[in-house]
Structure formats: structure tokens, C-alpha cells
Amino acid sequence: MNPPIELQVREVLASQPVQDGALLPLLHAIQERLGHVPPEAVPVLAEYLNLSRAEVHGVVSYYHFFRTTPPGRHVVQVCRAEACQARGAESLMAHAEKALGCAVHATRADGAVTLEPVYCLGLCASSPAIQIDDKLHARMTPARFDQLTKGLL
């Protein structure tokens, strides 16, 4: 059984060096540890950094990268930056929603997959690109997408 979320957040805070502008690095560390930034982390982080809860919540909600709910067992990200859009990312995202059976920014009911947009995976020259868990895939087609994701469901 995992320790309570507040204890896990405090462990993350204790393991990080104190520095100016620490909010984003700490949010990344919390998400890396817990898989998301739970609402319970906001007041703990605000108190630690002497910020208001609104300031911390504002940063968490502004950046698409931060999740406030646990992700599925696998995370599929489809790049929607300009180069990928020019090469069919929008139709690829529509295909992904249908193939995976979940909407963008959502997790399948069975918890198998979370589908997220991202805004540049750094593979512009070989777009469109996706990332499955932490592995990048370039020159994506619907057929290749199906092949890569068939074992995730």
C-alpha cells in the first residue's frame, strides 16, 4: 500500500534542492513520482513555496503536461504542433480516439490507455509523431499506429 499522498509529496519536496523558481521543477518531480499532480499536493506545495494555492493551481492547470488524475497503464501522446498538423496530425488524432476508444485528455474506462495531445515532440522533420509511454515514434500512419497500439488494450 502506498503512503498517503501528502506524505509522498513531502518526501518529493525533501528530496529536491531549494532554489528560486522551484515550482515547475517540483511539479515535474511530483508527477514523476505519483504519475500525476493530485489536488492534495497543491496546498502542501503552496505552503512549502510560500505561494497561494491559486498560484500553484494556476500553473498546474495552465500546462497541459501536468495531469491532475492518475493516467492509464499506458500513455499515448499525439503531437499537434505545426509541423505535425501540416502532415496529418489532426486526422491521426481522430484515428487514435477511434482506435483506442477514448477521447483526447481522457483515459479508457478500463484504465488501459490515456490519450493526450502534446505540442512538439521534437521530431518535426519526420512528422507526424507520437509517443507511447516514453518511446517516440515518427512518420506515423494510421496503420502503423494500429500496429504499435494493438498490445496496449
CSV table of C-alpha atoms in Angstrom, one decimal:
chain,number,residue,atom,x,y,z
A,1,MET,CA,0.0,0.0,0.0
A,2,ASN,CA,1.3,3.4,-0.9
A,3,PRO,CA,1.8,6.0,1.8
A,4,PRO,CA,-0.8,8.8,1.8
A,5,ILE,CA,-0.4,11.4,-1.0
A,6,GLU,CA,0.6,14.2,1.4
A,7,LEU,CA,3.5,12.1,2.8
A,8,GLN,CA,4.7,11.2,-0.7
A,9,VAL,CA,4.6,14.9,-1.8
A,10,ARG,CA,6.5,15.9,1.3
A,11,GLU,CA,9.1,13.2,0.5
A,12,VAL,CA,9.5,14.7,-3.0
A,13,LEU,CA,9.9,18.2,-1.6
A,14,ALA,CA,12.5,17.0,0.9
A,15,SER,CA,14.5,15.3,-1.9
A,16,GLN,CA,14.7,18.4,-4.1
A,17,PRO,CA,17.2,21.2,-3.6
A,18,VAL,CA,15.7,24.5,-2.5
A,19,GLN,CA,16.0,27.0,-5.4
A,20,ASP,CA,14.4,30.1,-6.8
A,21,GLY,CA,11.7,29.3,-9.3
A,22,ALA,CA,11.2,25.9,-7.9
A,23,LEU,CA,7.6,25.4,-8.7
A,24,LEU,CA,7.9,23.9,-12.1
A,25,PRO,CA,10.8,21.5,-11.1
A,26,LEU,CA,8.8,20.4,-8.1
A,27,LEU,CA,5.6,19.8,-10.1
A,28,HIS,CA,7.7,17.7,-12.5
A,29,ALA,CA,9.2,15.7,-9.6
A,30,ILE,CA,5.7,15.1,-8.1
A,31,GLN,CA,4.3,14.0,-11.4
A,32,GLU,CA,7.3,11.7,-12.0
A,33,ARG,CA,6.8,10.1,-8.6
A,34,LEU,CA,3.0,9.9,-8.5
A,35,GLY,CA,2.1,9.8,-12.2
A,36,HIS,CA,0.1,13.0,-11.7
A,37,VAL,CA,-0.2,16.1,-9.6
A,38,PRO,CA,-3.1,15.3,-7.3
A,39,PRO,CA,-5.2,18.2,-5.9
A,40,GLU,CA,-4.0,17.2,-2.4
A,41,ALA,CA,-0.5,18.3,-3.5
A,42,VAL,CA,-1.5,21.9,-4.2
A,43,PRO,CA,-1.8,23.1,-0.6
A,44,VAL,CA,1.3,21.3,0.5
A,45,LEU,CA,3.3,22.7,-2.3
A,46,ALA,CA,1.9,26.2,-1.8
A,47,GLU,CA,2.8,26.2,1.9
A,48,TYR,CA,6.3,24.9,1.1
A,49,LEU,CA,7.0,27.6,-1.5
A,50,ASN,CA,5.1,30.4,0.3
A,51,LEU,CA,2.7,30.8,-2.6
A,52,SER,CA,-1.0,30.9,-2.7
A,53,ARG,CA,-3.0,27.8,-3.6
A,54,ALA,CA,-4.3,29.7,-6.6
A,55,GLU,CA,-0.8,30.4,-7.9
A,56,VAL,CA,0.1,26.7,-7.7
A,57,HIS,CA,-3.3,25.6,-9.2
A,58,GLY,CA,-2.9,28.2,-11.9
A,59,VAL,CA,0.4,26.7,-13.1
A,60,VAL,CA,-0.9,23.1,-12.9
A,61,SER,CA,-4.0,23.9,-14.9
A,62,TYR,CA,-2.1,26.1,-17.4
A,63,TYR,CA,0.4,23.5,-18.6
A,64,HIS,CA,-1.2,20.6,-20.5
A,65,PHE,CA,1.7,18.4,-19.4
A,66,PHE,CA,0.5,18.2,-15.8
A,67,ARG,CA,-2.2,15.7,-15.1
A,68,THR,CA,-4.5,16.0,-12.0
A,69,THR,CA,-5.7,12.4,-12.2
A,70,PRO,CA,-3.8,9.2,-12.5
A,71,PRO,CA,-3.0,8.2,-16.1
A,72,GLY,CA,-3.9,4.9,-17.6
A,73,ARG,CA,-1.4,2.0,-17.7
A,74,HIS,CA,-0.1,3.4,-21.0
A,75,VAL,CA,0.0,7.0,-22.2
A,76,VAL,CA,-0.3,7.7,-25.9
A,77,GLN,CA,0.6,11.2,-26.9
A,78,VAL,CA,-0.1,12.6,-30.4
A,79,CYS,CA,1.9,15.7,-31.4
A,80,ARG,CA,-0.3,18.6,-32.5
A,81,ALA,CA,2.4,21.2,-33.2
A,82,GLU,CA,2.5,23.0,-36.5
A,83,ALA,CA,4.8,20.5,-38.4
A,84,CYS,CA,2.8,17.5,-37.3
A,85,GLN,CA,-0.5,19.3,-38.1
A,86,ALA,CA,0.8,20.0,-41.6
A,87,ARG,CA,1.5,16.3,-42.0
A,88,GLY,CA,-1.9,15.0,-40.8
A,89,ALA,CA,-1.8,15.0,-37.0
A,90,GLU,CA,-5.4,16.1,-36.7
A,91,SER,CA,-6.7,13.1,-38.7
A,92,LEU,CA,-4.2,10.9,-36.8
A,93,MET,CA,-5.6,12.1,-33.5
A,94,ALA,CA,-9.2,11.3,-34.7
A,95,HIS,CA,-8.0,7.9,-35.7
A,96,ALA,CA,-6.3,7.4,-32.3
A,97,GLU,CA,-9.6,8.3,-30.5
A,98,LYS,CA,-11.5,5.8,-32.5
A,99,ALA,CA,-8.8,3.0,-32.3
A,100,LEU,CA,-8.2,3.4,-28.6
A,101,GLY,CA,-11.8,4.0,-27.7
A,102,CYS,CA,-11.2,7.2,-25.6
A,103,ALA,CA,-11.3,10.9,-26.2
A,104,VAL,CA,-8.4,13.3,-26.1
A,105,HIS,CA,-7.5,14.2,-22.5
A,106,ALA,CA,-9.2,11.1,-21.2
A,107,THR,CA,-8.5,7.6,-20.0
A,108,ARG,CA,-10.3,4.5,-21.2
A,109,ALA,CA,-12.9,3.2,-18.7
A,110,ASP,CA,-10.8,0.1,-18.2
A,111,GLY,CA,-7.7,2.2,-17.4
A,112,ALA,CA,-5.6,0.7,-20.2
A,113,VAL,CA,-4.7,3.9,-22.1
A,114,THR,CA,-4.7,7.7,-21.6
A,115,LEU,CA,-4.7,9.7,-24.9
A,116,GLU,CA,-3.1,13.2,-24.7
A,117,PRO,CA,-2.1,15.9,-27.2
A,118,VAL,CA,1.4,17.3,-27.0
A,119,TYR,CA,2.8,20.4,-28.6
A,120,CYS,CA,6.1,19.3,-30.1
A,121,LEU,CA,8.0,16.1,-29.6
A,122,GLY,CA,11.0,17.4,-31.4
A,123,LEU,CA,10.5,15.2,-34.5
A,124,CYS,CA,9.3,18.0,-36.8
A,125,ALA,CA,11.4,16.7,-39.8
A,126,SER,CA,9.8,13.3,-39.6
A,127,SER,CA,6.3,14.2,-38.6
A,128,PRO,CA,3.6,13.3,-37.6
A,129,ALA,CA,5.0,11.9,-34.4
A,130,ILE,CA,3.6,10.2,-31.4
A,131,GLN,CA,4.9,9.0,-28.1
A,132,ILE,CA,3.8,5.8,-26.4
A,133,ASP,CA,4.8,5.8,-22.7
A,134,ASP,CA,8.3,7.2,-23.1
A,135,LYS,CA,9.1,5.9,-26.6
A,136,LEU,CA,9.0,8.2,-29.6
A,137,HIS,CA,7.7,7.1,-33.0
A,138,ALA,CA,8.0,9.2,-36.2
A,139,ARG,CA,6.4,9.2,-39.6
A,140,MET,CA,3.2,7.9,-38.1
A,141,THR,CA,0.4,6.5,-40.2
A,142,PRO,CA,-2.9,5.1,-39.0
A,143,ALA,CA,-1.8,1.6,-40.0
A,144,ARG,CA,1.4,1.9,-38.1
A,145,PHE,CA,-0.4,3.4,-35.1
A,146,ASP,CA,-2.7,0.4,-35.0
A,147,GLN,CA,0.3,-1.9,-35.1
A,148,LEU,CA,2.0,-0.1,-32.3
A,149,THR,CA,-1.0,0.2,-30.0
A,150,LYS,CA,-2.7,-3.2,-30.5
A,151,GLY,CA,-0.9,-4.7,-27.5
A,152,LEU,CA,-2.0,-1.8,-25.2
A,153,LEU,CA,-5.7,-2.7,-25.0
